[in-house]
PDB file of C-alpha atoms in Angstrom:
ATOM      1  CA  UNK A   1      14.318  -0.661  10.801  1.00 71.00           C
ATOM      2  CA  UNK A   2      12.022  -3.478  10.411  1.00 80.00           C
ATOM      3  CA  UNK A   3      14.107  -6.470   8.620  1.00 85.00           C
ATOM      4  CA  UNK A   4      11.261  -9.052   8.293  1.00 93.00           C
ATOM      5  CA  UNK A   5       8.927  -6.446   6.787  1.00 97.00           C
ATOM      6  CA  UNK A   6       9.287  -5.592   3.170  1.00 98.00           C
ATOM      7  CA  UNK A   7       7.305  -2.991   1.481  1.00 98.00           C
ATOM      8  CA  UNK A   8       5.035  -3.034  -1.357  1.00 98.00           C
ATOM      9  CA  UNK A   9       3.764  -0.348  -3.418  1.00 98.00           C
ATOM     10  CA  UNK A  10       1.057  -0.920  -5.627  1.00 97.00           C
ATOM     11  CA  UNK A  11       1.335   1.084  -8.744  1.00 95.00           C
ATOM     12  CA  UNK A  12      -0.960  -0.310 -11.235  1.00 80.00           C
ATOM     13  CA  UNK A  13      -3.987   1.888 -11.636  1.00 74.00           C
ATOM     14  CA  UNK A  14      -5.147   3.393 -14.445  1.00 68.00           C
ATOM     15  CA  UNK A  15      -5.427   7.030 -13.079  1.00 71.00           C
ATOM     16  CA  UNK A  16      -8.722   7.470 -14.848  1.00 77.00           C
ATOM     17  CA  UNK A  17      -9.818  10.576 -12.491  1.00 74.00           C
ATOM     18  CA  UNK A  18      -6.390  12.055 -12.656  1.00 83.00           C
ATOM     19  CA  UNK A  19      -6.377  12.263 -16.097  1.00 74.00           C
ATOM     20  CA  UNK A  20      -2.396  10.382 -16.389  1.00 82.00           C
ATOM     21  CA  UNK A  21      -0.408   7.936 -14.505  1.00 88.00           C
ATOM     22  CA  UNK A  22      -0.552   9.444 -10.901  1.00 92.00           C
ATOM     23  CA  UNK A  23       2.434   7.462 -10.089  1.00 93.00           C
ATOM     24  CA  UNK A  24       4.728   9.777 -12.432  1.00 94.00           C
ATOM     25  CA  UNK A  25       3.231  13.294 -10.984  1.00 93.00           C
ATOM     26  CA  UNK A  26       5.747  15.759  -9.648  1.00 93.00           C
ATOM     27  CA  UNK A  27       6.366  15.339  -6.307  1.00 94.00           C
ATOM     28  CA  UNK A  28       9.122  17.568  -4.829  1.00 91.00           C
ATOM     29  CA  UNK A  29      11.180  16.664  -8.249  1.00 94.00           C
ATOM     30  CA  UNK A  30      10.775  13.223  -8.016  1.00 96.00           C
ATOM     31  CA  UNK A  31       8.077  11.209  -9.285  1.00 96.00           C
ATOM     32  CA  UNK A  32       4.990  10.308  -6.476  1.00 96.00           C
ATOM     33  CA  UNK A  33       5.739   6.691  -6.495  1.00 97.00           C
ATOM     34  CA  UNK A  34       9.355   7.227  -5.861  1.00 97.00           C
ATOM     35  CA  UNK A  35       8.597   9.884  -2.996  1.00 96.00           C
ATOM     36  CA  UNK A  36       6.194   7.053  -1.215  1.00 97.00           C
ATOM     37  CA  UNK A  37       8.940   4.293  -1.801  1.00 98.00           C
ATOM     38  CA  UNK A  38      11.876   6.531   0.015  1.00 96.00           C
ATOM     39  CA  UNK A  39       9.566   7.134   2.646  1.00 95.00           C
ATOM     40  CA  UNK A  40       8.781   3.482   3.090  1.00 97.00           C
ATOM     41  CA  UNK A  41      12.428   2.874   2.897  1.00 97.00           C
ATOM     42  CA  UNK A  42      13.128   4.843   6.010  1.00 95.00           C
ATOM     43  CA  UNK A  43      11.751   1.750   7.891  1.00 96.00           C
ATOM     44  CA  UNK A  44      12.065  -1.100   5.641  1.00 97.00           C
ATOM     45  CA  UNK A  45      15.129  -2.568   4.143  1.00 96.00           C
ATOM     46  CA  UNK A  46      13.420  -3.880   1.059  1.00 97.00           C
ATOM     47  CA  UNK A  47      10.044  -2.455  -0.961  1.00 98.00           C
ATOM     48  CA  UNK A  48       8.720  -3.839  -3.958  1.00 98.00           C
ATOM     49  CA  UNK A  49       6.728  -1.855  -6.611  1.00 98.00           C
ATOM     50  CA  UNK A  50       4.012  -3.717  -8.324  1.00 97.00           C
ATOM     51  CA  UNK A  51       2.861  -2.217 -11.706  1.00 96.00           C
ATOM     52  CA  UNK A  52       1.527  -3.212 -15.027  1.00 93.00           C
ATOM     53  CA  UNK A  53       3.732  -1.250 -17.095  1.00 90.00           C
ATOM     54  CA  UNK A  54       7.146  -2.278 -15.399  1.00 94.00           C
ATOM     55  CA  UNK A  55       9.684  -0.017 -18.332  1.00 94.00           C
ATOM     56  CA  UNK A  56       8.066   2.979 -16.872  1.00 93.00           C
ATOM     57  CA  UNK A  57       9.452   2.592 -13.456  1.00 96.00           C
ATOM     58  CA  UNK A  58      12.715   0.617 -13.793  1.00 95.00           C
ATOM     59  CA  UNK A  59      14.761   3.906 -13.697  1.00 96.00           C
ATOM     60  CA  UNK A  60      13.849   3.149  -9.425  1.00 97.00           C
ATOM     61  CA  UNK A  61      15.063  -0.342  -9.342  1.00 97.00           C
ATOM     62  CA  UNK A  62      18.223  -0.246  -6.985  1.00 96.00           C
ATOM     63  CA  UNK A  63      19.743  -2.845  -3.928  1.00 96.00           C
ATOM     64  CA  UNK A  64      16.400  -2.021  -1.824  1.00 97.00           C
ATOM     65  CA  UNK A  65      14.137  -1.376  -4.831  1.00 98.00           C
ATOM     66  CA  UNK A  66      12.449  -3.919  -7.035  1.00 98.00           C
ATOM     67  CA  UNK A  67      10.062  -3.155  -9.840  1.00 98.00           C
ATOM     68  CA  UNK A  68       7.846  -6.354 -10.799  1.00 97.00           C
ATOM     69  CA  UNK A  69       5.053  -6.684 -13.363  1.00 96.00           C
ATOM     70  CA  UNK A  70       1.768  -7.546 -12.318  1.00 95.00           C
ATOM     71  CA  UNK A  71       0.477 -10.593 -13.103  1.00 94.00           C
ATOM     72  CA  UNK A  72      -2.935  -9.739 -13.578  1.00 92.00           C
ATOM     73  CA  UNK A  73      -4.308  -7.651 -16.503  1.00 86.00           C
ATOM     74  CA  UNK A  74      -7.355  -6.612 -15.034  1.00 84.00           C
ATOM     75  CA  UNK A  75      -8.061  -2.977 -13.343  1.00 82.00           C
ATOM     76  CA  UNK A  76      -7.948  -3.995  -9.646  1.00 87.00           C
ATOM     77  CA  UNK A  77      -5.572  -3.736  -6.681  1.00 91.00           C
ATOM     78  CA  UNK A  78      -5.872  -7.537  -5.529  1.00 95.00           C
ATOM     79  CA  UNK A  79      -3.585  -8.581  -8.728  1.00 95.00           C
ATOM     80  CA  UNK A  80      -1.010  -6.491  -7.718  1.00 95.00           C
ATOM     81  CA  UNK A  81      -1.285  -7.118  -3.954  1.00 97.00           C
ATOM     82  CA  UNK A  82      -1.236 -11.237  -4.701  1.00 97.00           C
ATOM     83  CA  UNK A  83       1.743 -10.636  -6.971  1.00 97.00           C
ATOM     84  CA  UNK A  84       3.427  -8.417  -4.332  1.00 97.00           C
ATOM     85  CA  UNK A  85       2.673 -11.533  -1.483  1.00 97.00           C
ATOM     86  CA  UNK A  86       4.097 -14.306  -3.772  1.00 96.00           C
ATOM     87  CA  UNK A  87       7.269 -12.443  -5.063  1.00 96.00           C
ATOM     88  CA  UNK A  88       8.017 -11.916  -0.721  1.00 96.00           C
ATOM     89  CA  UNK A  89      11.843 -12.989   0.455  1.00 94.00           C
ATOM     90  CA  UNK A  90       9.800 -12.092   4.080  1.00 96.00           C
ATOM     91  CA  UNK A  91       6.650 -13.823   5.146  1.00 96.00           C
ATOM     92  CA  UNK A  92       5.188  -9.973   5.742  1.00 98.00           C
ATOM     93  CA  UNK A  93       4.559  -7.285   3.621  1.00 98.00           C
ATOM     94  CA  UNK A  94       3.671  -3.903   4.466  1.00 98.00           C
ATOM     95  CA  UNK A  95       1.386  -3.047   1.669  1.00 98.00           C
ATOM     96  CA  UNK A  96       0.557   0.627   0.225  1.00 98.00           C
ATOM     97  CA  UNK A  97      -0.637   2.467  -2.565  1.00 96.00           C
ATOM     98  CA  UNK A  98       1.590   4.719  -4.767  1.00 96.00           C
ATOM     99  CA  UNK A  99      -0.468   7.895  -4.512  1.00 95.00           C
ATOM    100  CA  UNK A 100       0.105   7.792  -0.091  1.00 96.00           C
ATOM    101  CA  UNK A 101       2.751  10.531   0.611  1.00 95.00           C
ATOM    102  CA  UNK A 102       2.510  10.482   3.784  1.00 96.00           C
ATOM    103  CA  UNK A 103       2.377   7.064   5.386  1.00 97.00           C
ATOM    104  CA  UNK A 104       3.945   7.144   8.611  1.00 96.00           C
ATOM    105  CA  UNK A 105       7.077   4.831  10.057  1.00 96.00           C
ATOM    106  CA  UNK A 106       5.189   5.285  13.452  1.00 97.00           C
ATOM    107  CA  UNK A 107       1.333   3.402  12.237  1.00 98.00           C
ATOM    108  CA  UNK A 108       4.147   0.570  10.357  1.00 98.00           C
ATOM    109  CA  UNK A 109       5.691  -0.093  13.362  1.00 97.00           C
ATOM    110  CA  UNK A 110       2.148  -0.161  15.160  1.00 98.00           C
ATOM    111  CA  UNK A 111       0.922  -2.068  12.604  1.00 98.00           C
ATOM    112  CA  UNK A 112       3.967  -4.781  12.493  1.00 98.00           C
ATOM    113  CA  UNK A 113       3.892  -5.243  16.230  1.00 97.00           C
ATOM    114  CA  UNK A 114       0.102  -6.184  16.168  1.00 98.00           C
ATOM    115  CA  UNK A 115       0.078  -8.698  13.819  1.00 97.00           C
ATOM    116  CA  UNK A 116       0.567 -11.410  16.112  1.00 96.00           C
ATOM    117  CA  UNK A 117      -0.578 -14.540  14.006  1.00 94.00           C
ATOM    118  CA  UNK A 118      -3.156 -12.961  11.981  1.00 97.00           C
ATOM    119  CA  UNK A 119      -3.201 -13.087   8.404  1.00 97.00           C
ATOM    120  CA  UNK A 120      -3.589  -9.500   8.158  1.00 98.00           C
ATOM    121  CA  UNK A 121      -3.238  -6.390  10.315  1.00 98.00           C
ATOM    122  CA  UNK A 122      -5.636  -3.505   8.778  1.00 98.00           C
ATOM    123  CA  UNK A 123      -5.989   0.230  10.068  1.00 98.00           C
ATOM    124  CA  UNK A 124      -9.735   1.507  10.507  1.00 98.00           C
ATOM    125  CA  UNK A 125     -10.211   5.235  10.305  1.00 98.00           C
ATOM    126  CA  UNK A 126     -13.298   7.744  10.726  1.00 96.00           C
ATOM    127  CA  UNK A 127     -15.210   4.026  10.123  1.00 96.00           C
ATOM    128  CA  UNK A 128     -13.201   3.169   6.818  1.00 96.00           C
ATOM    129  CA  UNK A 129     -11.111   0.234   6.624  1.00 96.00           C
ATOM    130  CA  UNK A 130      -7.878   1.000   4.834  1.00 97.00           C
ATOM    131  CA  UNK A 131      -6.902  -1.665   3.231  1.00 96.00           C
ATOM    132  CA  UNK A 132      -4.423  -0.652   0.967  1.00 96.00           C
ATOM    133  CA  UNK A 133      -2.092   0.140   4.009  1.00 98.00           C
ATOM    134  CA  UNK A 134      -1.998  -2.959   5.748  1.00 98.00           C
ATOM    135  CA  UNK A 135       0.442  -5.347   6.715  1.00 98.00           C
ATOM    136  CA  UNK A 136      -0.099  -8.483   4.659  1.00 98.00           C
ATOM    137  CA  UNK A 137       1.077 -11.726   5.595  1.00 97.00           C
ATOM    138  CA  UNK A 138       1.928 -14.738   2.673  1.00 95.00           C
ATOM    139  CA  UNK A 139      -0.645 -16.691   4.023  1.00 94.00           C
ATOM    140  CA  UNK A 140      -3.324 -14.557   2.876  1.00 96.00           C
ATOM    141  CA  UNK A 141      -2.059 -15.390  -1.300  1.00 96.00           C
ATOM    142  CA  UNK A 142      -4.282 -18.773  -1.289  1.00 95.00           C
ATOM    143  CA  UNK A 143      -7.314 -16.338  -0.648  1.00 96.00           C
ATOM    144  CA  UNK A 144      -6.812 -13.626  -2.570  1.00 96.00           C
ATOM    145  CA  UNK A 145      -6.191 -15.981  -5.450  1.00 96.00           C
ATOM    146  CA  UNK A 146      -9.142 -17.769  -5.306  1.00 95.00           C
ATOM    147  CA  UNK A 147     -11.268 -14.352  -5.190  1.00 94.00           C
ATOM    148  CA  UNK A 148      -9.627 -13.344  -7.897  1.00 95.00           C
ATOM    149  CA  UNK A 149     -10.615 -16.494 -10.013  1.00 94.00           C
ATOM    150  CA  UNK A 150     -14.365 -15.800  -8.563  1.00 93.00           C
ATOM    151  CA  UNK A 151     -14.127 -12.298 -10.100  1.00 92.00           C
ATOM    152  CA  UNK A 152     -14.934 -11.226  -6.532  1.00 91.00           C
ATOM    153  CA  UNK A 153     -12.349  -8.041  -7.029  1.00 91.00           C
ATOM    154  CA  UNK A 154     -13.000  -6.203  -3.435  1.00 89.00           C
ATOM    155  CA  UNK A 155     -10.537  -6.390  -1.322  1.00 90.00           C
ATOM    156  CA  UNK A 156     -13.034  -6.142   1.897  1.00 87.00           C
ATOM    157  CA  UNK A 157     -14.681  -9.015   0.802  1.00 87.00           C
ATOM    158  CA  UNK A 158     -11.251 -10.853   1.647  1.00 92.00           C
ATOM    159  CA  UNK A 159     -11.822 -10.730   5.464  1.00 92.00           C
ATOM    160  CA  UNK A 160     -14.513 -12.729   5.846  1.00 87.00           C
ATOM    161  CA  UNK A 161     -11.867 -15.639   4.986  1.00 90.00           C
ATOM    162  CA  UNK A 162      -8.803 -14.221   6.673  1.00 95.00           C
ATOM    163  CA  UNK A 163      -8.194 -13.845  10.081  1.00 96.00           C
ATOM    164  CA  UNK A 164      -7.461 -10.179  10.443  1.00 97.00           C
ATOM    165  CA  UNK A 165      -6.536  -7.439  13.188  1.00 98.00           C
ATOM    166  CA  UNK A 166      -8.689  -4.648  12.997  1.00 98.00           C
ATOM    167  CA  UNK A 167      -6.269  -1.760  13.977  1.00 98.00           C
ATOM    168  CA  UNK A 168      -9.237   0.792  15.535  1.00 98.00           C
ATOM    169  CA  UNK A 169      -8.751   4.323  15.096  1.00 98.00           C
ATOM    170  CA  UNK A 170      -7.791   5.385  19.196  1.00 97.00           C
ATOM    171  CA  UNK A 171      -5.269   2.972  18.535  1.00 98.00           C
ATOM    172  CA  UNK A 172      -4.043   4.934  15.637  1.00 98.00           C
ATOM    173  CA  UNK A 173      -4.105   7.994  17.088  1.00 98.00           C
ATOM    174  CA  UNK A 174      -0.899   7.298  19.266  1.00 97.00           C
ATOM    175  CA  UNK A 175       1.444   6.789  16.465  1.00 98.00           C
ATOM    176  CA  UNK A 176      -0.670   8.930  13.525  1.00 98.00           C
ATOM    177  CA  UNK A 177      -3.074  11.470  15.470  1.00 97.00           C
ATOM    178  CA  UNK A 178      -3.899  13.151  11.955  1.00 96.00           C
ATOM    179  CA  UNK A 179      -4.740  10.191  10.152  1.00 97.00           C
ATOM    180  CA  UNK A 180      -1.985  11.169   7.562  1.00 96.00           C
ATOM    181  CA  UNK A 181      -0.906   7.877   6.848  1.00 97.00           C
ATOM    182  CA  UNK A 182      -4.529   7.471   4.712  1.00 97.00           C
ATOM    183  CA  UNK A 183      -4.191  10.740   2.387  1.00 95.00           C
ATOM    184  CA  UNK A 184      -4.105   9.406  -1.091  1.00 93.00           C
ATOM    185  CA  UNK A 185      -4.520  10.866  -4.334  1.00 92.00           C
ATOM    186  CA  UNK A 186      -7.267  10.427  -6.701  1.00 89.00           C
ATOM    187  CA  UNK A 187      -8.134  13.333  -8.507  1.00 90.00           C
ATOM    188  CA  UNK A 188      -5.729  16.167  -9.570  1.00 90.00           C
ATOM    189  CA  UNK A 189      -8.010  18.230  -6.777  1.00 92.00           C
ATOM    190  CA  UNK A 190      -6.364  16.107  -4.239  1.00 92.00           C
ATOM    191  CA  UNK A 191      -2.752  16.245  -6.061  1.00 92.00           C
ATOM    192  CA  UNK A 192      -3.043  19.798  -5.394  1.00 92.00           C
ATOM    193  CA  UNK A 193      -4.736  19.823  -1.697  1.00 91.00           C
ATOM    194  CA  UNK A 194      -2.151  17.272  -0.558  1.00 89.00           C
ATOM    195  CA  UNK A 195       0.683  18.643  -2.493  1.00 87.00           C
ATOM    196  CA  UNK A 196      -0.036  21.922  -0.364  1.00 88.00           C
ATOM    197  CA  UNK A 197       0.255  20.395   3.136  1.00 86.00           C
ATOM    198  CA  UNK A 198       3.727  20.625   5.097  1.00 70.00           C
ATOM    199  CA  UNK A 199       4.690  17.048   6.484  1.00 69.00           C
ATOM    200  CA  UNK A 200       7.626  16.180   8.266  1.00 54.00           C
TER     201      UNK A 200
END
């Protein structure tokens, strides 16, 4: 368990090229988001759901589970991910998307024990930065926010002001040799690939 690390799920997209909120597909007879929060939970006392349509997912909230509304309209993740930061009780945040079944308590704790005093500690596999799981710290709000009044809505442009911890991909391979941690969702092609895989 990680106490001063507490999770945060982004669950805001619109789903466009799965054709309906991913974060409500069938996953082992619970809904995706809910699968990827339990797993987080395994490891982290607290997570936090961020979404734009907060009745659809307040059947989850619970002691360790908190549902809060975006506070950005707009389609993109740094909304939810500076409303996640600002909402913290901990000055970290392990951040993820909704549609990543398989993040691993391994690459977290990997991730957590890196982040020295860097803003941000972000995994880099097969030469892609994944930014959407990433350990976050607060101090990193005051950036994000002023990118998002810019309408500069990419979250790698963010690094060139942040101080960051590029976790490289040997590195990963101790803790997450498969890279499963970065399987997400996006089309119901995936849903169905991923869905298929067996993953302790």
């Amino acid at each position: 368990m990680t106490p001063e690390l507490t999770g945060v799920v982004l669950a805001g997209g619109k789903s466009r090229r799965f054709g309906s909120n991913k974060a409500l597909a069938d996953w082992n007879g619970i809904a995706l988001v809910e699968a990827v929060t339990k797993s987080l939970l395994r490891i982290l006392p607290k997570v936090m759901v961020v979404t734009k349509e907060k009745e659809s997912l307040e059947f989850m909230e619970s002691g360790s589970v908190q549902i809060v509304q975006d506070l950005f309209h707009e389609d993109h993740p740094l909304g939810g991910l500076y409303t996640g930061l600002k909402r913290l009780d901990t000055r970290h945040a392990f951040v993820c998307a909704c549609d990543m079944p398989f993040v691993q308590p391994k690459l977290i704790e990997a991730l957590w024990e890196a982040r020295a005093d860097y803003d941000a500690v972000i995994p880099v596999w097969q030469g892609k930065r994944q930014t959407l799981c990433g350990v976050y710290s607060m101090g990193c709000s005051g950036t994000i926010r002023s990118s998002i009044d810019q309408k500069t809505f990419e979250i790698k442009a963010l690094f060139d002001g942040l101080r960051t911890r590029f976790y490289l991909e040997e590195e990963i391979k101790s803790v997450d040799p498969e890279g499963l941690s970065f399987l997400d969702i996006d089309t119901r092609e995936d849903y169905e690939r991923v869905k298929r895989l067996r993953v302790c």
